[in-house]
mmCIF file of C-alpha atoms in Angstrom:
data_model
loop_
_atom_site.group_PDB
_atom_site.id
_atom_site.type_symbol
_atom_site.label_atom_id
_atom_site.label_comp_id
_atom_site.label_asym_id
_atom_site.label_seq_id
_atom_site.Cartn_x
_atom_site.Cartn_y
_atom_site.Cartn_z
ATOM 1 C CA MET A 56 -112.729 -46.650 -44.797
ATOM 2 C CA ASN A 57 -111.360 -49.642 -42.889
ATOM 3 C CA VAL A 58 -111.096 -48.315 -39.303
ATOM 4 C CA ASP A 59 -108.360 -50.836 -38.424
ATOM 5 C CA PHE A 60 -106.112 -49.218 -41.004
ATOM 6 C CA ILE A 61 -106.694 -45.508 -40.568
ATOM 7 C CA PRO A 62 -103.311 -44.037 -41.602
ATOM 8 C CA GLU A 63 -102.923 -41.930 -38.445
ATOM 9 C CA SER A 64 -103.303 -45.040 -36.283
ATOM 10 C CA TRP A 65 -100.130 -46.352 -37.953
ATOM 11 C CA GLY A 66 -98.166 -43.131 -37.405
ATOM 12 C CA TRP A 67 -98.989 -41.319 -40.652
ATOM 13 C CA LYS A 68 -98.523 -37.561 -40.403
ATOM 14 C CA GLN A 69 -99.563 -34.962 -42.945
ATOM 15 C CA GLU A 70 -95.955 -33.902 -43.506
ATOM 16 C CA PHE A 71 -95.332 -37.268 -45.190
ATOM 17 C CA PHE A 72 -97.809 -36.403 -47.967
ATOM 18 C CA SER A 73 -95.508 -34.113 -49.939
ATOM 19 C CA ALA A 74 -92.623 -36.596 -49.598
ATOM 20 C CA TRP A 75 -94.828 -39.430 -50.887
ATOM 21 C CA ASN A 76 -96.139 -37.311 -53.759
ATOM 22 C CA ALA A 77 -92.633 -36.262 -54.834
ATOM 23 C CA ALA A 78 -91.323 -39.836 -54.628
ATOM 24 C CA ALA A 79 -94.291 -41.171 -56.612
ATOM 25 C CA VAL A 80 -93.711 -38.586 -59.369
ATOM 26 C CA ASP A 81 -90.011 -39.470 -59.539
ATOM 27 C CA GLU A 82 -90.751 -43.190 -59.808
ATOM 28 C CA LYS A 83 -93.359 -42.620 -62.520
ATOM 29 C CA GLU A 84 -90.865 -40.578 -64.542
ATOM 30 C CA VAL A 85 -88.270 -43.355 -64.354
ATOM 31 C CA SER A 86 -90.773 -46.027 -65.415
ATOM 32 C CA THR A 87 -92.151 -43.984 -68.336
ATOM 33 C CA GLN A 88 -91.104 -45.158 -71.788
ATOM 34 C CA LYS A 89 -89.615 -42.869 -74.399
ATOM 35 C CA ASP A 90 -92.905 -42.689 -76.303
ATOM 36 C CA GLY A 91 -94.747 -41.523 -73.184
ATOM 37 C CA SER A 92 -96.452 -44.817 -72.285
ATOM 38 C CA GLU A 93 -95.916 -46.369 -68.872
ATOM 39 C CA SER A 94 -93.863 -49.553 -68.656
ATOM 40 C CA GLU A 95 -96.161 -50.857 -65.905
ATOM 41 C CA PRO A 96 -99.671 -49.762 -66.886
ATOM 42 C CA GLY A 97 -102.203 -49.582 -64.097
ATOM 43 C CA SER A 98 -99.639 -49.713 -61.273
ATOM 44 C CA VAL A 99 -100.347 -47.540 -58.250
ATOM 45 C CA LEU A 100 -97.600 -46.211 -56.002
ATOM 46 C CA MET A 101 -98.824 -45.873 -52.425
ATOM 47 C CA PRO A 102 -97.265 -45.213 -48.995
ATOM 48 C CA ALA A 103 -96.845 -48.152 -46.629
ATOM 49 C CA ARG A 104 -95.069 -48.574 -43.308
ATOM 50 C CA VAL A 105 -92.441 -51.207 -42.549
ATOM 51 C CA THR A 106 -93.429 -53.260 -39.494
ATOM 52 C CA GLY A 107 -90.795 -55.989 -39.661
ATOM 53 C CA ARG A 108 -87.650 -57.122 -41.412
ATOM 54 C CA GLU A 109 -85.981 -60.500 -41.735
ATOM 55 C CA PHE A 110 -82.829 -60.305 -43.816
ATOM 56 C CA HIS A 111 -84.028 -59.065 -47.242
ATOM 57 C CA GLN A 112 -87.724 -59.702 -46.639
ATOM 58 C CA TYR A 113 -90.018 -57.085 -45.188
ATOM 59 C CA GLU A 114 -93.444 -56.932 -43.625
ATOM 60 C CA VAL A 115 -95.395 -53.753 -44.407
ATOM 61 C CA VAL A 116 -98.770 -52.330 -43.466
ATOM 62 C CA CYS A 117 -100.784 -50.665 -46.225
ATOM 63 C CA PRO A 118 -103.166 -48.186 -44.542
ATOM 64 C CA ASP A 119 -106.495 -47.234 -46.081
ATOM 65 C CA PHE A 120 -106.048 -43.960 -47.989
ATOM 66 C CA SER A 121 -109.235 -44.408 -50.034
ATOM 67 C CA GLY A 122 -111.231 -41.230 -50.469
ATOM 68 C CA ARG A 123 -108.449 -38.956 -49.291
ATOM 69 C CA PRO A 124 -107.659 -35.929 -51.471
ATOM 70 C CA GLY A 125 -104.606 -36.481 -53.641
ATOM 71 C CA PHE A 126 -104.519 -40.272 -53.331
ATOM 72 C CA PRO A 127 -105.456 -42.617 -56.212
ATOM 73 C CA ARG A 128 -107.722 -45.596 -55.758
ATOM 74 C CA MET A 129 -105.828 -48.471 -54.149
ATOM 75 C CA GLN A 130 -105.535 -51.763 -56.012
ATOM 76 C CA THR A 131 -104.785 -53.766 -52.874
ATOM 77 C CA VAL A 132 -106.877 -54.404 -49.785
ATOM 78 C CA PRO A 133 -105.607 -52.387 -46.808
ATOM 79 C CA GLY A 134 -103.754 -54.784 -44.524
ATOM 80 C CA ILE A 135 -100.420 -56.239 -43.512
ATOM 81 C CA TYR A 136 -98.346 -57.989 -46.149
ATOM 82 C CA GLY A 137 -95.295 -60.185 -45.719
ATOM 83 C CA ASP A 138 -92.511 -61.354 -48.021
ATOM 84 C CA VAL A 139 -92.195 -57.888 -49.547
ATOM 85 C CA ARG A 140 -88.860 -57.063 -51.169
ATOM 86 C CA VAL A 141 -87.171 -53.979 -52.549
ATOM 87 C CA SER A 142 -87.274 -53.441 -56.299
ATOM 88 C CA GLY A 143 -84.302 -54.306 -58.449
ATOM 89 C CA ARG A 144 -83.616 -50.657 -59.205
ATOM 90 C CA PHE A 145 -83.633 -49.790 -55.480
ATOM 91 C CA ASP A 146 -81.166 -52.588 -54.781
ATOM 92 C CA TYR A 147 -78.957 -51.471 -57.659
ATOM 93 C CA THR A 148 -78.764 -47.785 -56.727
ATOM 94 C CA ALA A 149 -78.535 -48.056 -52.912
ATOM 95 C CA SER A 150 -75.042 -47.048 -51.809
ATOM 96 C CA SER A 151 -75.160 -48.184 -48.168
ATOM 97 C CA ARG A 152 -77.100 -50.336 -45.715
ATOM 98 C CA ALA A 153 -78.523 -47.208 -44.101
ATOM 99 C CA GLU A 154 -80.579 -46.516 -47.240
ATOM 100 C CA TYR A 155 -82.521 -49.792 -46.947
ATOM 101 C CA PRO A 156 -85.884 -49.874 -45.151
ATOM 102 C CA VAL A 157 -86.067 -50.495 -41.406
ATOM 103 C CA PRO A 158 -89.068 -50.883 -39.088
ATOM 104 C CA GLY A 159 -90.811 -47.529 -38.760
ATOM 105 C CA ASP A 160 -89.932 -46.380 -42.278
ATOM 106 C CA TRP A 161 -92.620 -45.078 -44.602
ATOM 107 C CA VAL A 162 -91.929 -46.492 -48.041
ATOM 108 C CA LEU A 163 -93.310 -46.209 -51.557
ATOM 109 C CA VAL A 164 -94.768 -49.534 -52.680
ATOM 110 C CA ASP A 165 -95.977 -50.675 -56.055
ATOM 111 C CA CYS A 166 -99.470 -51.984 -55.342
ATOM 112 C CA GLU A 167 -99.689 -54.122 -58.461
ATOM 113 C CA ALA A 168 -101.813 -57.135 -57.480
ATOM 114 C CA GLY A 169 -99.837 -60.011 -55.981
ATOM 115 C CA ALA A 170 -96.378 -58.461 -56.231
ATOM 116 C CA LEU A 171 -95.764 -55.675 -53.728
ATOM 117 C CA ARG A 172 -92.340 -54.148 -54.166
ATOM 118 C CA ILE A 173 -90.667 -51.334 -52.231
ATOM 119 C CA LYS A 174 -89.620 -48.668 -54.710
ATOM 120 C CA ALA A 175 -88.280 -45.966 -52.364
ATOM 121 C CA VAL A 176 -87.881 -44.972 -48.714
ATOM 122 C CA LEU A 177 -89.531 -41.662 -47.837
ATOM 123 C CA PRO A 178 -87.325 -39.112 -46.000
ATOM 124 C CA ARG A 179 -87.080 -39.973 -42.310
ATOM 125 C CA ARG A 180 -88.329 -37.538 -39.657
ATOM 126 C CA SER A 181 -85.973 -39.204 -37.188
ATOM 127 C CA SER A 182 -83.763 -42.278 -37.098
ATOM 128 C CA LEU A 183 -82.168 -44.230 -34.272
ATOM 129 C CA SER A 184 -78.689 -45.113 -35.498
ATOM 130 C CA ARG A 185 -75.364 -46.391 -34.276
ATOM 131 C CA THR A 186 -72.044 -47.151 -35.919
ATOM 132 C CA ALA A 187 -72.262 -50.676 -37.290
ATOM 133 C CA ALA A 188 -70.119 -53.386 -35.749
ATOM 134 C CA GLY A 189 -67.043 -54.426 -37.688
ATOM 135 C CA PRO A 190 -64.033 -52.740 -39.287
ATOM 136 C CA LYS A 191 -66.019 -50.622 -41.754
ATOM 137 C CA THR A 192 -67.312 -47.303 -40.417
ATOM 138 C CA GLU A 193 -70.924 -47.024 -41.543
ATOM 139 C CA GLU A 194 -74.324 -46.154 -40.164
ATOM 140 C CA GLN A 195 -76.672 -48.867 -38.938
ATOM 141 C CA VAL A 196 -80.244 -47.614 -38.650
ATOM 142 C CA LEU A 197 -82.194 -49.492 -35.960
ATOM 143 C CA ALA A 198 -85.584 -47.789 -36.336
ATOM 144 C CA ALA A 199 -87.054 -44.782 -38.135
ATOM 145 C CA ASN A 200 -89.675 -42.063 -37.693
ATOM 146 C CA LEU A 201 -89.698 -42.259 -33.914
ATOM 147 C CA ASP A 202 -91.445 -39.723 -31.715
ATOM 148 C CA MET A 203 -89.654 -40.946 -28.588
ATOM 149 C CA VAL A 204 -86.781 -43.252 -27.650
ATOM 150 C CA CYS A 205 -87.110 -45.163 -24.380
ATOM 151 C CA LEU A 206 -83.696 -46.054 -22.951
ATOM 152 C CA VAL A 207 -84.315 -49.185 -20.908
ATOM 153 C CA PHE A 208 -82.105 -50.255 -18.005
ATOM 154 C CA ALA A 209 -82.672 -52.858 -15.300
ATOM 155 C CA LEU A 210 -82.324 -52.476 -11.534
ATOM 156 C CA ASP A 211 -81.756 -56.170 -10.832
ATOM 157 C CA GLY A 212 -78.043 -55.818 -10.192
ATOM 158 C CA GLY A 213 -75.120 -56.899 -12.337
ATOM 159 C CA ARG A 214 -74.137 -54.532 -15.145
ATOM 160 C CA ASN A 215 -77.659 -53.686 -16.256
ATOM 161 C CA PHE A 216 -77.440 -50.080 -15.064
ATOM 162 C CA LEU A 217 -74.140 -48.399 -15.857
ATOM 163 C CA GLU A 218 -73.708 -44.636 -15.804
ATOM 164 C CA ARG A 219 -71.202 -44.727 -18.661
ATOM 165 C CA LEU A 220 -73.673 -46.688 -20.819
ATOM 166 C CA LEU A 221 -76.413 -44.217 -19.848
ATOM 167 C CA GLU A 222 -74.266 -41.336 -21.124
ATOM 168 C CA ARG A 223 -73.531 -43.148 -24.381
ATOM 169 C CA ALA A 224 -77.187 -44.103 -24.869
ATOM 170 C CA LEU A 225 -78.289 -40.503 -24.263
ATOM 171 C CA VAL A 226 -75.979 -39.319 -27.054
ATOM 172 C CA THR A 227 -77.394 -41.969 -29.398
ATOM 173 C CA ALA A 228 -81.008 -41.139 -28.533
ATOM 174 C CA ARG A 229 -80.543 -37.383 -28.907
ATOM 175 C CA ASN A 230 -78.861 -37.884 -32.269
ATOM 176 C CA SER A 231 -82.032 -39.622 -33.456
ATOM 177 C CA GLY A 232 -84.040 -36.397 -33.439
ATOM 178 C CA ALA A 233 -86.718 -37.906 -31.183
ATOM 179 C CA SER A 234 -87.494 -37.032 -27.570
ATOM 180 C CA VAL A 235 -85.991 -39.223 -24.825
ATOM 181 C CA CYS A 236 -87.308 -41.070 -21.792
ATOM 182 C CA VAL A 237 -85.306 -43.292 -19.406
ATOM 183 C CA VAL A 238 -87.075 -46.408 -18.151
ATOM 184 C CA LEU A 239 -85.615 -48.182 -15.105
ATOM 185 C CA ASN A 240 -87.163 -51.643 -15.293
ATOM 186 C CA LYS A 241 -87.344 -54.472 -12.738
ATOM 187 C CA ALA A 242 -88.060 -52.044 -9.920
ATOM 188 C CA ASP A 243 -89.640 -54.907 -7.982
ATOM 189 C CA LEU A 244 -86.153 -56.418 -7.578
ATOM 190 C CA ALA A 245 -84.432 -53.275 -6.299
ATOM 191 C CA PRO A 246 -84.329 -51.778 -2.806
ATOM 192 C CA GLU A 247 -85.608 -48.234 -2.415
ATOM 193 C CA GLU A 248 -82.133 -46.707 -2.039
ATOM 194 C CA GLU A 249 -81.012 -48.250 -5.347
ATOM 195 C CA LYS A 250 -84.021 -46.754 -7.133
ATOM 196 C CA GLU A 251 -83.269 -43.345 -5.656
ATOM 197 C CA TYR A 252 -79.609 -43.606 -6.679
ATOM 198 C CA ALA A 253 -80.517 -44.536 -10.273
ATOM 199 C CA LEU A 254 -83.072 -41.731 -10.570
ATOM 200 C CA ALA A 255 -80.521 -39.248 -9.202
ATOM 201 C CA ALA A 256 -77.896 -40.485 -11.696
ATOM 202 C CA VAL A 257 -80.338 -39.967 -14.586
ATOM 203 C CA SER A 258 -81.306 -36.515 -13.297
ATOM 204 C CA TYR A 259 -77.634 -35.519 -13.089
ATOM 205 C CA ALA A 260 -76.699 -36.890 -16.526
ATOM 206 C CA ALA A 261 -79.862 -35.747 -18.293
ATOM 207 C CA PRO A 262 -81.585 -32.777 -16.659
ATOM 208 C CA GLY A 263 -85.157 -32.449 -17.862
ATOM 209 C CA VAL A 264 -85.320 -35.967 -19.330
ATOM 210 C CA PRO A 265 -88.191 -37.939 -17.749
ATOM 211 C CA ALA A 266 -87.174 -41.069 -15.841
ATOM 212 C CA VAL A 267 -89.591 -43.707 -14.573
ATOM 213 C CA CYS A 268 -89.077 -46.762 -12.355
ATOM 214 C CA VAL A 269 -91.281 -49.598 -13.593
ATOM 215 C CA SER A 270 -91.756 -53.320 -13.286
ATOM 216 C CA ALA A 271 -92.953 -55.043 -16.431
ATOM 217 C CA LYS A 272 -93.644 -58.108 -14.289
ATOM 218 C CA THR A 273 -95.898 -56.538 -11.635
ATOM 219 C CA GLY A 274 -97.162 -53.484 -13.528
ATOM 220 C CA GLU A 275 -95.574 -51.029 -11.076
ATOM 221 C CA GLY A 276 -94.963 -47.633 -12.703
ATOM 222 C CA ILE A 277 -96.570 -48.556 -16.042
ATOM 223 C CA GLU A 278 -99.344 -46.018 -15.547
ATOM 224 C CA GLY A 279 -96.738 -43.313 -14.869
ATOM 225 C CA LEU A 280 -94.861 -44.231 -18.060
ATOM 226 C CA MET A 281 -98.091 -44.082 -20.069
ATOM 227 C CA GLN A 282 -98.349 -40.377 -19.232
ATOM 228 C CA PHE A 283 -95.435 -39.696 -21.572
ATOM 229 C CA LEU A 284 -96.858 -41.775 -24.458
ATOM 230 C CA SER A 285 -99.676 -40.833 -26.841
ATOM 231 C CA PRO A 286 -101.794 -42.867 -29.296
ATOM 232 C CA GLY A 287 -100.381 -42.672 -32.806
ATOM 233 C CA ASP A 288 -96.860 -41.954 -31.527
ATOM 234 C CA THR A 289 -94.038 -44.326 -32.424
ATOM 235 C CA ILE A 290 -91.814 -45.319 -29.515
ATOM 236 C CA GLY A 291 -88.463 -47.060 -29.927
ATOM 237 C CA VAL A 292 -86.784 -49.027 -27.143
ATOM 238 C CA LEU A 293 -83.016 -49.309 -26.747
ATOM 239 C CA GLY A 294 -81.119 -51.323 -24.169
ATOM 240 C CA LYS A 295 -78.993 -54.365 -23.418
ATOM 241 C CA SER A 296 -80.284 -57.924 -23.565
ATOM 242 C CA GLY A 297 -81.966 -58.959 -20.351
ATOM 243 C CA VAL A 298 -83.160 -55.519 -19.222
ATOM 244 C CA GLY A 299 -86.751 -56.369 -20.161
ATOM 245 C CA LYS A 300 -87.408 -54.426 -23.384
ATOM 246 C CA SER A 301 -89.770 -57.036 -24.807
ATOM 247 C CA ALA A 302 -91.414 -57.503 -21.413
ATOM 248 C CA LEU A 303 -91.984 -53.755 -21.298
ATOM 249 C CA VAL A 304 -93.699 -53.818 -24.699
ATOM 250 C CA ASN A 305 -95.934 -56.647 -23.486
ATOM 251 C CA ALA A 306 -96.715 -54.839 -20.227
ATOM 252 C CA LEU A 307 -97.727 -51.687 -22.105
ATOM 253 C CA ALA A 308 -99.880 -53.808 -24.405
ATOM 254 C CA ALA A 309 -101.508 -55.511 -21.442
ATOM 255 C CA TYR A 310 -102.170 -52.119 -19.836
ATOM 256 C CA GLY A 311 -103.841 -50.857 -22.990
ATOM 257 C CA SER A 312 -105.964 -53.985 -23.275
ATOM 258 C CA GLY A 313 -107.162 -53.811 -19.681
ATOM 259 C CA LYS A 314 -105.153 -56.900 -18.676
ATOM 260 C CA ASN A 315 -102.984 -55.096 -16.174
ATOM 261 C CA ASP A 316 -103.002 -57.538 -13.286
ATOM 262 C CA SER A 317 -99.669 -58.764 -11.908
ATOM 263 C CA GLY A 318 -99.580 -61.847 -14.115
ATOM 264 C CA ALA A 319 -100.626 -60.150 -17.350
ATOM 265 C CA ALA A 320 -97.400 -58.763 -18.742
ATOM 266 C CA GLN A 321 -98.038 -60.775 -21.901
ATOM 267 C CA TYR A 322 -100.426 -59.393 -24.490
ATOM 268 C CA VAL A 323 -101.128 -62.108 -27.060
ATOM 269 C CA ALA A 324 -102.254 -60.906 -30.464
ATOM 270 C CA GLN A 325 -104.849 -62.837 -32.404
ATOM 271 C CA ASN A 326 -102.312 -64.206 -34.866
ATOM 272 C CA THR A 327 -99.176 -65.742 -33.341
ATOM 273 C CA ALA A 328 -97.240 -66.948 -36.369
ATOM 274 C CA ASP A 329 -93.574 -65.981 -36.160
ATOM 275 C CA GLY A 330 -93.038 -65.670 -39.899
ATOM 276 C CA PHE A 331 -94.373 -63.270 -42.509
ATOM 277 C CA ASP A 332 -97.301 -64.629 -44.474
ATOM 278 C CA THR A 333 -99.123 -62.398 -46.960
ATOM 279 C CA GLU A 334 -102.323 -64.397 -47.294
ATOM 280 C CA GLU A 335 -102.883 -64.846 -43.558
ATOM 281 C CA THR A 336 -102.075 -61.295 -42.517
ATOM 282 C CA ALA A 337 -103.686 -59.175 -45.213
ATOM 283 C CA GLY A 338 -106.654 -57.235 -43.955
ATOM 284 C CA THR A 339 -106.364 -57.839 -40.216
ATOM 285 C CA ALA A 340 -105.031 -55.296 -37.749
ATOM 286 C CA GLU A 341 -104.268 -57.894 -35.095
ATOM 287 C CA SER A 342 -101.644 -59.422 -37.349
ATOM 288 C CA THR A 343 -98.980 -56.999 -36.158
ATOM 289 C CA GLY A 344 -97.483 -60.184 -34.757
ATOM 290 C CA PRO A 345 -97.333 -62.152 -31.526
ATOM 291 C CA ALA A 346 -96.480 -60.674 -28.180
ATOM 292 C CA ALA A 347 -92.851 -59.661 -28.059
ATOM 293 C CA LYS A 348 -90.842 -62.767 -27.222
ATOM 294 C CA GLU A 349 -89.179 -62.597 -23.811
ATOM 295 C CA GLY A 350 -85.945 -64.310 -22.845
ATOM 296 C CA HIS A 351 -84.290 -65.521 -19.659
ATOM 297 C CA VAL A 352 -81.647 -63.841 -17.525
ATOM 298 C CA ARG A 353 -78.622 -65.745 -16.230
ATOM 299 C CA GLU A 354 -78.697 -65.866 -12.441
ATOM 300 C CA ALA A 355 -74.939 -65.555 -11.913
ATOM 301 C CA ASP A 356 -74.398 -62.142 -13.546
ATOM 302 C CA HIS A 357 -77.931 -61.053 -14.564
ATOM 303 C CA ARG A 358 -76.999 -61.076 -18.247
ATOM 304 C CA GLY A 359 -79.758 -61.786 -20.725
ATOM 305 C CA ARG A 360 -79.875 -63.847 -23.887
ATOM 306 C CA HIS A 361 -80.449 -62.263 -27.288
ATOM 307 C CA THR A 362 -84.063 -63.356 -27.684
ATOM 308 C CA THR A 363 -85.205 -60.551 -30.019
ATOM 309 C CA THR A 364 -83.262 -61.077 -33.244
ATOM 310 C CA SER A 365 -84.708 -58.269 -35.376
ATOM 311 C CA SER A 366 -86.602 -55.035 -34.859
ATOM 312 C CA ARG A 367 -90.376 -55.147 -35.119
ATOM 313 C CA LEU A 368 -93.194 -52.616 -34.864
ATOM 314 C CA TYR A 369 -96.203 -53.445 -32.661
ATOM 315 C CA ARG A 370 -99.463 -51.508 -32.523
ATOM 316 C CA LEU A 371 -100.767 -51.734 -28.974
ATOM 317 C CA PRO A 372 -104.458 -51.650 -27.944
ATOM 318 C CA SER A 373 -103.886 -48.152 -26.557
ATOM 319 C CA GLY A 374 -102.953 -46.927 -30.061
ATOM 320 C CA ILE A 375 -99.283 -46.528 -29.181
ATOM 321 C CA LEU A 376 -96.804 -47.927 -31.714
ATOM 322 C CA MET A 377 -93.744 -49.651 -30.226
ATOM 323 C CA ILE A 378 -90.601 -50.782 -32.042
ATOM 324 C CA ASP A 379 -88.808 -53.521 -30.122
ATOM 325 C CA SER A 380 -85.140 -53.893 -31.080
ATOM 326 C CA PRO A 381 -82.507 -56.563 -30.365
ATOM 327 C CA GLY A 382 -80.349 -56.082 -27.288
ATOM 328 C CA ILE A 383 -77.155 -54.129 -27.857
ATOM 329 C CA ARG A 384 -73.769 -55.757 -27.247
ATOM 330 C CA GLU A 385 -71.903 -52.548 -28.027
ATOM 331 C CA LEU A 386 -73.117 -49.022 -28.681
ATOM 332 C CA LYS A 387 -70.792 -47.027 -30.901
ATOM 333 C CA ILE A 388 -72.285 -43.587 -31.356
ATOM 334 C CA TRP A 389 -73.254 -42.065 -34.693
ATOM 335 C CA GLY A 390 -74.056 -38.414 -35.334
ATOM 336 C CA SER A 391 -72.832 -34.935 -34.460
ATOM 337 C CA THR A 392 -70.610 -33.832 -31.580
ATOM 338 C CA ASP A 393 -73.370 -31.461 -30.414
ATOM 339 C CA SER A 394 -75.230 -34.442 -28.958
ATOM 340 C CA VAL A 395 -72.188 -35.352 -26.877
ATOM 341 C CA ASP A 396 -72.267 -31.907 -25.260
ATOM 342 C CA ASP A 397 -76.035 -32.257 -24.711
ATOM 343 C CA ALA A 398 -75.380 -35.401 -22.643
ATOM 344 C CA PHE A 399 -72.836 -33.546 -20.491
ATOM 345 C CA PRO A 400 -74.507 -30.171 -19.836
ATOM 346 C CA GLU A 401 -72.291 -29.231 -16.886
ATOM 347 C CA ILE A 402 -69.133 -29.720 -18.996
ATOM 348 C CA ALA A 403 -70.607 -27.952 -22.020
ATOM 349 C CA GLU A 404 -71.339 -24.955 -19.797
ATOM 350 C CA LEU A 405 -67.744 -24.895 -18.560
ATOM 351 C CA THR A 406 -66.219 -25.037 -22.054
ATOM 352 C CA GLY A 407 -67.739 -21.655 -22.811
ATOM 353 C CA ARG A 408 -65.615 -20.076 -20.072
ATOM 354 C CA CYS A 409 -62.229 -21.245 -21.359
ATOM 355 C CA ARG A 410 -59.670 -18.587 -22.303
ATOM 356 C CA PHE A 411 -59.103 -20.010 -25.795
ATOM 357 C CA SER A 412 -61.943 -20.844 -28.196
ATOM 358 C CA ASP A 413 -60.019 -23.877 -29.532
ATOM 359 C CA CYS A 414 -59.220 -25.243 -26.071
ATOM 360 C CA THR A 415 -58.929 -29.042 -26.001
ATOM 361 C CA HIS A 416 -59.589 -29.075 -22.224
ATOM 362 C CA THR A 417 -56.606 -31.325 -21.594
ATOM 363 C CA GLY A 418 -54.062 -28.899 -20.103
ATOM 364 C CA GLU A 419 -54.209 -25.438 -21.726
ATOM 365 C CA PRO A 420 -53.866 -22.391 -19.430
ATOM 366 C CA GLY A 421 -57.141 -20.739 -18.549
ATOM 367 C CA CYS A 422 -59.164 -23.936 -19.113
ATOM 368 C CA ALA A 423 -62.351 -23.734 -17.038
ATOM 369 C CA VAL A 424 -62.848 -27.502 -17.286
ATOM 370 C CA GLN A 425 -59.436 -28.239 -15.774
ATOM 371 C CA GLU A 426 -60.026 -25.664 -13.046
ATOM 372 C CA ALA A 427 -63.348 -27.319 -12.125
ATOM 373 C CA LEU A 428 -61.584 -30.688 -11.954
ATOM 374 C CA ALA A 429 -58.842 -29.322 -9.702
ATOM 375 C CA GLU A 430 -61.406 -27.767 -7.351
ATOM 376 C CA GLY A 431 -63.488 -30.936 -7.187
ATOM 377 C CA GLN A 432 -66.525 -29.284 -8.825
ATOM 378 C CA LEU A 433 -66.487 -31.723 -11.761
ATOM 379 C CA ASP A 434 -66.606 -35.501 -11.505
ATOM 380 C CA GLU A 435 -63.446 -36.940 -13.073
ATOM 381 C CA ALA A 436 -65.212 -40.080 -14.353
ATOM 382 C CA ARG A 437 -67.744 -37.898 -16.177
ATOM 383 C CA TYR A 438 -64.921 -35.776 -17.611
ATOM 384 C CA ARG A 439 -63.046 -38.820 -18.933
ATOM 385 C CA ALA A 440 -66.236 -40.271 -20.412
ATOM 386 C CA TRP A 441 -66.918 -36.942 -22.156
ATOM 387 C CA LEU A 442 -63.387 -36.853 -23.592
ATOM 388 C CA ASP A 443 -63.677 -40.432 -24.863
ATOM 389 C CA LEU A 444 -66.991 -39.742 -26.577
ATOM 390 C CA GLN A 445 -65.707 -36.498 -28.116
ATOM 391 C CA ARG A 446 -62.676 -38.291 -29.552
ATOM 392 C CA GLU A 447 -64.779 -41.206 -30.804
ATOM 393 C CA GLN A 448 -67.235 -38.851 -32.480
ATOM 394 C CA GLN A 449 -64.546 -36.738 -34.121
ATOM 395 C CA TRP A 450 -62.745 -39.827 -35.408
ATOM 396 C CA MET A 451 -66.012 -41.215 -36.785
ATOM 397 C CA GLU A 452 -66.820 -37.928 -38.537
ATOM 398 C CA ARG A 453 -63.407 -37.860 -40.233
ATOM 399 C CA ARG A 454 -63.855 -41.438 -41.424
ATOM 400 C CA THR A 455 -67.429 -40.953 -42.642
ATOM 401 C CA ASP A 456 -66.624 -37.723 -44.531
ATOM 402 C CA GLU A 457 -64.086 -39.585 -46.642
ATOM 403 C CA GLN A 458 -66.316 -42.626 -47.065
ATOM 404 C CA ALA A 459 -69.280 -40.424 -47.981
ATOM 405 C CA ARG A 460 -67.314 -38.795 -50.783
ATOM 406 C CA ARG A 461 -66.326 -42.186 -52.154
ATOM 407 C CA ALA A 462 -69.834 -43.652 -51.796
ATOM 408 C CA ASP A 463 -71.452 -40.643 -53.474
ATOM 409 C CA LYS A 464 -69.051 -40.900 -56.394
ATOM 410 C CA GLU A 465 -69.739 -44.622 -56.798
ATOM 411 C CA LYS A 466 -73.485 -44.082 -56.470
ATOM 412 C CA TRP A 467 -73.645 -41.538 -59.278
ATOM 413 C CA LYS A 468 -71.477 -43.760 -61.461
ATOM 414 C CA ARG A 469 -74.000 -46.582 -60.991
ATOM 415 C CA ILE A 470 -76.944 -44.257 -61.645
ATOM 416 C CA SER A 471 -75.319 -42.919 -64.805
ATOM 417 C CA LYS A 472 -74.640 -46.455 -66.004
ATOM 418 C CA PHE A 473 -78.239 -47.465 -65.239
ATOM 419 C CA GLN A 474 -79.629 -44.471 -67.173
ATOM 420 C CA LYS A 475 -77.476 -45.276 -70.207
ATOM 421 C CA GLU A 476 -78.639 -48.895 -70.174
ATOM 422 C CA LEU A 477 -82.247 -47.732 -69.828
ATOM 423 C CA LYS A 478 -81.899 -45.471 -72.892
ATOM 424 C CA ARG A 479 -80.357 -48.268 -74.953
ATOM 425 C CA SER A 480 -83.254 -50.600 -74.064
ATOM 426 C CA ARG A 481 -85.921 -48.152 -75.299
#
């Protein structure tokens, strides 16, 4: 077995096996002709992980499953392959953007020599999502199958650490199904009292969630952050442009490679081509890409440029898998209202004391939330932020329920049409 491509080193977990097996059986049944012969003889359907995406082109890693019980013999060399696309049937039956592969996804690929195609996306263990920008209410998946989400903020002044954004980001991260860690970057630029204030704000907004002050530039706090990360785990990073997400990925890579001096925040992989190239990347583990590209921060207001334009998965020397995502301009939440309450534990506790079970907490008699506000026990800014997020989430759920019904109806109409055309062609 190729040790660079051991499946577990790319985040494979045994629970994916049954999902892969079921998806492979389904795909084989679709591609089987009426007389029982396969339309694509000799093709092998194997699991692969998406490491990058550029528009409709994907980069995937094919781990080495040779010799493992239940897996057929692979027709391709284990490695990283670029310019991979979804199959025509996948493109035809997908009903929304959220169904398309994203970095971190495990997918079913047709390993026919020279023409890798993504046939299906395996069910996601977790997914970091937000409501997509624009007038249409739909899910935008940023990364999938995460074990932890690192919410990255910067302590260099400006608007790079906002408590209202922290609350919104906590809701988004908890909706993903992964654990959460708050990373306060650029600690070398902040006075001690500002660090203490930020840590206290995180502790108040998210009791029990680990928070670490780090400096990707100097290496301060990186060792403390590493205590929450494990080899084989997939870590997603979420934050605004300019807070140092890419620099953090590079600092963690440098730490894992032993290059953790103050000037070694950049870990440079062996291959540094920006594009996806199948022939150059196949068979080499270092071809997970160059070091994450870092941008500059504007001096006047500490705002960063959008340097990272698409999400990408990096495997660090320590064995940790990191998914670096573009900076967020806006963060519209996606998911259930339960996560909103999780981000405001002190308010959630009060709502259980209200006289009426359907209390809206905006003026009803016997409302424990209003009483806490009147007595000064509850911060009014937190209360208003909670109300705004509750209303936004409820509005989104009403919109998506209606859209989901329409999309499901259209999807099954397309599938039915496809099946009829398939029967006529046999």
